Amino acid sequence: MAVIESGREVHSGGDVAATAPNPVLVEVTRGPITESRHRGAIAVVDAAGSPVLAIGDVAAPVYPRSAVKALQALPLVESGAAAAFRLSDAELALACSSHDAEPMHVEAARRMLAKAGLDERALECGAQWPRPEAGWAAMARAGARPGPIHNNCSGKHAGMLAVGRHLGVATTGYSAAGHAVQRLVRTAVEEMTGEVLDHAPCGIDGCSIPTYAVPLAALAGAFARFAAPEREPAVRAAAIRRLTAACFAHPEMVAGSGRYCTEVLRVLTGLGFVKTGAEGVACAALPTLGLGVALKCDDGAGRASEAMMSAVLLALLGPVLDQARAGAVRAAGFPTLRNWRGQEVGTVRAAGPLAGGLRR
Amino acid sequence: MAVIESGREVHSGGDVAATAPNPVLVEVTRGPITESRHRGAIAVVDAAGSPVLAIGDVAAPVYPRSAVKALQALPLVESGAAAAFRLSDAELALACSSHDAEPMHVEAARRMLAKAGLDERALECGAQWPRPEAGWAAMARAGARPGPIHNNCSGKHAGMLAVGRHLGVATTGYSAAGHAVQRLVRTAVEEMTGEVLDHAPCGIDGCSIPTYAVPLAALAGAFARFAAPEREPAVRAAAIRRLTAACFAHPEMVAGSGRYCTEVLRVLTGLGFVKTGAEGVACAALPTLGLGVALKCDDGAGRASEAMMSAVLLALLGPVLDQARAGAVRAAGFPTLRNWRGQEVGTVRAAGPLAGGLRR
């Protein structure tokens, strides 16, 4: 046991990481002081692949999780599956979504599967209770239990199954890394990020498919490509445009009522294609600026990645947003904190290089 | 907009805090790499008030939140209210709890209120849905909506109302800082921590009562006092012993089925009185060692505070724990991470000064 003298600190550093700590970017306050703080890193890259902004360590490998669903959905369009099965824009948006399992999401996922000649028994994402206030109360009332169709990734998985059916391959095991569908998905991510995924750390995502860790700078580069489809080969450009348009047309399908991505997509239609991922990741493609954004909160907090993304969006798009839209982006990322009685108890605020809008 | 050359970082530090960053103490892994990391601080103090261990900044003010419920419950016993209303051990444990609103919790809270001649309409903590798998499914099935009785703090509030009734004061407004009950609660916290709360940052807690920010070192000192009641005046010593015994006898009341505090209290009966608080706080009184522990995860994550506490408990109590109990404390704080299909996808592990058991 360590013994110290008179309160002098034994450990004040000893960071296991080799590089300097990422800066504090988000503070959560209660009353007069900061209660908790979140560190993180942010990369912004242009369509030529040149870095425009880097805060913190943008070279360390990051599992993008759900933030790259739109990249993973490229084969759904490029393979011809989306056209062959006549998937609607709403269904394509669901293929890019981390949805709430509200009735509209569950019905759309079922339709996608049916169009591909399948049903929910084909899904390999695992069962998940819908979020509170989204559908679980109704489900519980009916004495029902959730299934894989309610998993927030079921739209993505329905899309993957559609690809498999269109290719004419057996769909069992479609979630495994070696399956034809996953190889197409991986290739799309590899091409968009410019990273050789053979060398990338590979983990298993919450929904069972592989997730490859790549630098934030590479993720930002992928989203910059998404923001500038005119620079891509024709088939990819068409797929990017189709998915982007689908998500802008159906923001409610991409997440759900009151959720961050839905609110921001709705407010920034045409300007900011935003998608968050588990463990504090968020990415965005900004088509009018030809920029891609990728960020990660070190500790994985969603409240911080949403605040960080809102700060970045306001800094980059600020000049073209009217007060209402800027206010909505700000409120989505920096909500007033209320307690169980609805009393205002604190705030979420940008800090360090994010305070005052991406200061140097 | 900041422009950088060739990927060179613009910001790699710029920490808004004046002191060195707290060390990384917990890592969350997925596959071969760390996915997210948590920093924090830990203080261990002995019953004489001398610091035994300090990791990170233990002088910065921290809102203890629910971690100090047992301190806040001292007036319930010391005022004579607990005896006058014949509160059972289970009910006293509930007064110290952040419960799940399982049926046993809700029933106990209703009994406490009834014993004091009140019902749930007197509660000022606000309504809160019970946790999943605890009671909300049944509630939703019945078409019922949650009320203040389901708030995780309703036992604490029932205890406060009992104090008010015993004192013969009007109970309306009992949650406000100036009410006689809150002044007694504040005095108990002040005496145990040794901090003058007039000078302490004061916020509003989730359940509406005041919360005072004090250094982790002071919180650890309070819990060291809780661990060594023989050093306290007789009335306080008796109250500490009563509350400690009640919580050890009824761990299920202090949190709920499968929850961290319940599991650890059950396994460490007599050895470790543990209580977590929102925003990554956790405290413990170790009666057989005469030590108090207080810790905070910088970013507020409960998964990190639980891991940190388990690491500390294993380091301090390790020599007296058999494999089964040590294993249970370890599993509670360092669970294997599984995805929606139940596949193992990652781990939670101690890092830096916590790795290998509180290395210097």
Coordinates of C-alpha atoms in Angstrom, one line a residue, chain A residues 82-350:
Chain A
A82 CA -31.6 -1.7 -53.5
A83 CA -32.9 -1.3 -57.1
A84 CA -33.7 -5.0 -57.5
F85 CA -35.8 -5.1 -54.3
R86 CA -37.2 -1.6 -54.9
L87 CA -36.1 -0.3 -51.6
S88 CA -37.7 3.1 -50.8
D89 CA -35.8 6.1 -49.5
A90 CA -37.2 5.5 -46.0
E91 CA -35.8 1.9 -46.1
L92 CA -32.4 3.1 -47.4
A93 CA -32.3 5.6 -44.5
L94 CA -33.1 2.7 -42.1
A95 CA -30.2 0.8 -43.6
C96 CA -28.0 3.7 -42.4
S97 CA -29.7 4.0 -39.0
S98 CA -29.3 3.3 -35.3
H99 CA -33.0 3.4 -34.8
D100 CA -35.2 3.5 -31.8
A101 CA -37.5 0.5 -32.7
E102 CA -40.4 2.8 -32.9
P103 CA -43.3 1.2 -34.8
M104 CA -42.2 3.0 -38.1
H105 CA -38.7 1.5 -37.7
V106 CA -39.9 -2.0 -37.0
E107 CA -42.4 -2.0 -39.8
A108 CA -39.8 -0.7 -42.3
A109 CA -37.3 -3.3 -41.3
R110 CA -39.9 -6.0 -41.7
R111 CA -40.8 -4.6 -45.2
M112 CA -37.1 -4.6 -46.3
L113 CA -36.7 -8.3 -45.2
A114 CA -40.0 -9.2 -46.9
K115 CA -38.9 -7.5 -50.2
A116 CA -35.8 -9.7 -50.1
G117 CA -37.9 -12.8 -49.5
L118 CA -36.9 -13.1 -45.8
D119 CA -38.2 -12.4 -42.4
E120 CA -36.7 -11.5 -39.0
R121 CA -35.5 -15.0 -38.3
A122 CA -32.7 -14.3 -40.7
L123 CA -31.3 -11.5 -38.6
E124 CA -28.1 -12.1 -36.7
C125 CA -27.9 -8.8 -34.8
G126 CA -29.4 -10.1 -31.5
A127 CA -32.5 -8.9 -29.6
Q128 CA -32.6 -5.5 -28.0
W129 CA -35.3 -3.7 -26.0
P130 CA -36.5 -0.5 -27.7
R131 CA -35.5 2.7 -25.9
P132 CA -37.8 4.0 -23.3
E133 CA -40.7 6.1 -24.6
A134 CA -40.1 4.7 -28.0
G135 CA -41.9 1.4 -28.0
W136 CA -41.1 -0.6 -25.0
A137 CA -44.1 0.5 -23.0
A138 CA -46.4 -0.7 -25.7
M139 CA -44.4 -3.9 -26.1
A140 CA -44.4 -4.6 -22.4
R141 CA -48.2 -3.9 -22.2
A142 CA -48.7 -6.5 -24.9
G143 CA -46.6 -8.9 -22.9
A144 CA -44.3 -9.1 -25.9
R145 CA -40.5 -9.5 -25.7
P146 CA -38.1 -7.8 -28.1
G147 CA -36.5 -9.7 -30.9
P148 CA -33.7 -9.0 -33.4
I149 CA -36.1 -6.8 -35.4
H150 CA -36.0 -4.3 -32.6
N151 CA -32.2 -4.2 -32.5
N152 CA -31.1 -0.6 -33.4
C153 CA -29.0 -2.1 -36.2
S154 CA -31.8 -4.2 -37.8
G155 CA -32.1 -1.8 -40.7
K156 CA -28.4 -2.2 -41.5
H157 CA -28.7 -5.9 -41.2
A158 CA -31.8 -6.1 -43.4
G159 CA -29.8 -4.2 -46.0
M160 CA -26.9 -6.6 -45.7
L161 CA -29.3 -9.5 -46.1
A162 CA -30.7 -7.9 -49.2
V163 CA -27.2 -7.7 -50.6
G164 CA -26.7 -11.4 -49.9
R165 CA -30.0 -12.4 -51.5
H166 CA -29.2 -10.2 -54.6
L167 CA -25.8 -11.8 -54.9
G168 CA -27.5 -15.2 -54.7
V169 CA -25.4 -16.4 -51.8
A170 CA -26.5 -18.3 -48.8
T171 CA -27.4 -15.7 -46.2
T172 CA -26.8 -17.7 -43.0
G173 CA -23.6 -16.4 -41.4
Y174 CA -23.9 -13.1 -43.3
S175 CA -22.6 -11.3 -40.2
A176 CA -19.2 -13.1 -40.1
A177 CA -16.1 -11.4 -41.4
G178 CA -15.5 -14.0 -44.2
H179 CA -19.0 -13.9 -45.7
A180 CA -19.3 -12.4 -49.1
V181 CA -21.5 -9.6 -47.8
Q182 CA -19.1 -8.6 -45.1
R183 CA -16.2 -8.6 -47.6
L184 CA -18.1 -6.1 -49.7
V185 CA -18.9 -4.0 -46.7
R186 CA -15.3 -4.1 -45.6
T187 CA -14.0 -3.1 -49.1
A188 CA -16.3 -0.1 -49.1
V189 CA -15.0 1.1 -45.8
E190 CA -11.4 0.4 -46.9
E191 CA -11.8 2.4 -50.1
M192 CA -13.5 5.3 -48.4
T193 CA -11.1 5.6 -45.5
G194 CA -8.0 4.8 -47.5
E195 CA -6.9 2.4 -44.7
V196 CA -5.7 -1.1 -45.4
L197 CA -8.0 -3.0 -43.1
D198 CA -5.8 -6.2 -43.0
H199 CA -3.7 -4.2 -40.6
A200 CA -6.4 -2.6 -38.6
P201 CA -7.4 -3.8 -35.2
C202 CA -10.7 -5.7 -35.6
G203 CA -13.3 -6.1 -32.9
I204 CA -16.9 -7.4 -32.8
D205 CA -19.5 -4.7 -32.9
G206 CA -22.6 -4.7 -30.7
C207 CA -24.6 -6.2 -33.5
S208 CA -22.1 -8.9 -34.3
I209 CA -20.5 -7.7 -37.5
P210 CA -16.8 -6.8 -37.5
T211 CA -15.7 -3.3 -36.7
Y212 CA -12.3 -2.0 -37.8
A213 CA -10.4 0.6 -35.9
V214 CA -9.0 3.4 -38.0
P215 CA -7.6 6.9 -37.3
L216 CA -10.1 9.7 -36.9
A217 CA -8.2 11.5 -39.7
A218 CA -9.0 8.5 -42.0
L219 CA -12.7 8.5 -41.0
A220 CA -12.9 12.2 -41.6
G221 CA -11.4 11.6 -45.0
A222 CA -14.1 9.0 -45.7
F223 CA -16.8 11.5 -44.8
A224 CA -15.1 14.2 -46.9
R225 CA -15.4 11.7 -49.8
F226 CA -19.1 11.3 -48.9
A227 CA -19.4 15.1 -49.0
A228 CA -17.9 15.4 -52.5
P229 CA -19.3 12.5 -54.5
E230 CA -18.4 14.2 -57.8
R231 CA -14.8 13.2 -57.2
E232 CA -15.8 9.5 -57.0
P233 CA -16.3 6.9 -59.8
A234 CA -19.8 7.1 -61.2
V235 CA -21.3 4.0 -59.4
R236 CA -20.0 5.1 -56.0
A237 CA -21.0 8.7 -56.6
A238 CA -24.6 7.6 -57.4
A239 CA -24.7 5.4 -54.3
I240 CA -23.5 8.2 -52.1
R241 CA -26.0 10.6 -53.5
R242 CA -28.8 8.1 -53.1
L243 CA -28.0 7.3 -49.5
T244 CA -27.5 11.0 -48.6
A245 CA -30.7 12.0 -50.2
A246 CA -32.6 9.2 -48.5
C247 CA -31.3 10.2 -45.0
F248 CA -32.0 13.8 -45.6
A249 CA -35.5 13.0 -46.7
H250 CA -36.2 10.6 -43.8
P251 CA -34.3 11.9 -40.7
E252 CA -36.8 10.2 -38.4
M253 CA -35.7 6.8 -39.8
V254 CA -32.0 7.4 -39.1
A255 CA -32.5 7.5 -35.3
G256 CA -35.9 8.4 -33.9
S257 CA -38.1 10.9 -32.2
G258 CA -36.0 13.5 -30.3
R259 CA -32.7 11.7 -31.0
Y260 CA -29.6 13.7 -31.8
C261 CA -29.0 12.6 -35.4
T262 CA -32.7 12.9 -36.4
E263 CA -32.9 16.5 -35.0
V264 CA -29.7 17.6 -36.6
L265 CA -30.4 15.9 -40.0
R266 CA -33.8 17.6 -40.0
V267 CA -32.4 21.0 -39.3
L268 CA -29.3 20.7 -41.5
T269 CA -30.9 19.0 -44.6
G270 CA -28.4 19.3 -47.4
L271 CA -25.8 20.8 -45.2
G272 CA -24.8 18.2 -42.6
F273 CA -25.1 14.5 -42.9
V274 CA -24.4 13.4 -39.3
K275 CA -24.2 10.0 -37.7
T276 CA -23.1 9.0 -34.2
G277 CA -21.6 5.7 -33.1
A278 CA -21.3 4.0 -29.8
E279 CA -18.5 4.8 -27.4
G280 CA -18.6 8.5 -28.1
V281 CA -18.0 8.6 -31.9
A282 CA -19.6 10.9 -34.4
C283 CA -19.0 11.6 -38.0
A284 CA -20.4 14.1 -40.5
A285 CA -20.2 14.9 -44.2
L286 CA -20.7 18.5 -45.1
P287 CA -21.6 18.6 -48.8
T288 CA -21.7 22.3 -49.3
L289 CA -18.3 22.7 -47.8
G290 CA -16.8 19.5 -49.1
L291 CA -15.6 18.6 -45.7
G292 CA -15.6 15.4 -43.5
V293 CA -15.6 15.4 -39.7
A294 CA -14.8 12.5 -37.4
L295 CA -14.5 12.8 -33.6
K296 CA -14.3 10.6 -30.5
C297 CA -14.8 11.3 -26.9
D298 CA -12.0 9.4 -25.0
D299 CA -14.3 7.9 -22.4
G300 CA -17.1 6.9 -24.8
A301 CA -19.8 9.3 -23.6
G302 CA -22.6 10.0 -26.1
R303 CA -23.5 13.3 -24.4
A304 CA -20.0 14.5 -25.2
S305 CA -19.8 13.3 -28.8
E306 CA -23.1 15.1 -29.5
A307 CA -21.8 18.3 -27.8
M308 CA -18.6 18.1 -29.7
M309 CA -20.4 17.5 -33.0
S310 CA -22.7 20.4 -32.4
A311 CA -19.8 22.7 -31.6
V312 CA -18.0 21.7 -34.9
L313 CA -21.2 22.0 -37.0
L314 CA -21.8 25.5 -35.6
A315 CA -18.2 26.6 -36.2
L316 CA -18.1 25.3 -39.8
L317 CA -21.7 26.0 -40.9
G318 CA -22.4 29.0 -38.7
P319 CA -22.2 31.6 -41.4
V320 CA -25.0 30.0 -43.4
L321 CA -27.3 29.1 -40.5
D322 CA -30.2 31.3 -39.4
Q323 CA -30.8 31.7 -35.7
A324 CA -33.4 29.1 -35.6
R325 CA -31.3 26.4 -37.2
A326 CA -28.2 27.3 -35.3
G327 CA -30.3 27.3 -32.1
A328 CA -31.6 23.8 -32.8
V329 CA -28.1 22.4 -33.5
R330 CA -26.9 24.0 -30.3
A331 CA -29.8 22.7 -28.2
A332 CA -29.4 19.2 -29.5
G333 CA -25.8 19.1 -28.4
F334 CA -25.9 21.3 -25.4
P335 CA -29.2 20.6 -23.6
T336 CA -30.1 22.2 -20.3
L337 CA -29.8 19.6 -17.7
R338 CA -32.9 19.0 -15.6
N339 CA -33.6 16.8 -12.6
W340 CA -36.5 14.4 -12.0
R341 CA -38.7 17.3 -11.0
G342 CA -37.8 19.2 -14.1
Q343 CA -35.7 21.8 -12.3
E344 CA -32.7 23.2 -14.2
V345 CA -29.7 21.9 -12.4
G346 CA -26.8 22.3 -14.8
T347 CA -25.4 22.6 -18.3
V348 CA -23.3 21.0 -21.0
R349 CA -20.8 23.4 -22.4
A350 CA -17.9 23.4 -24.9

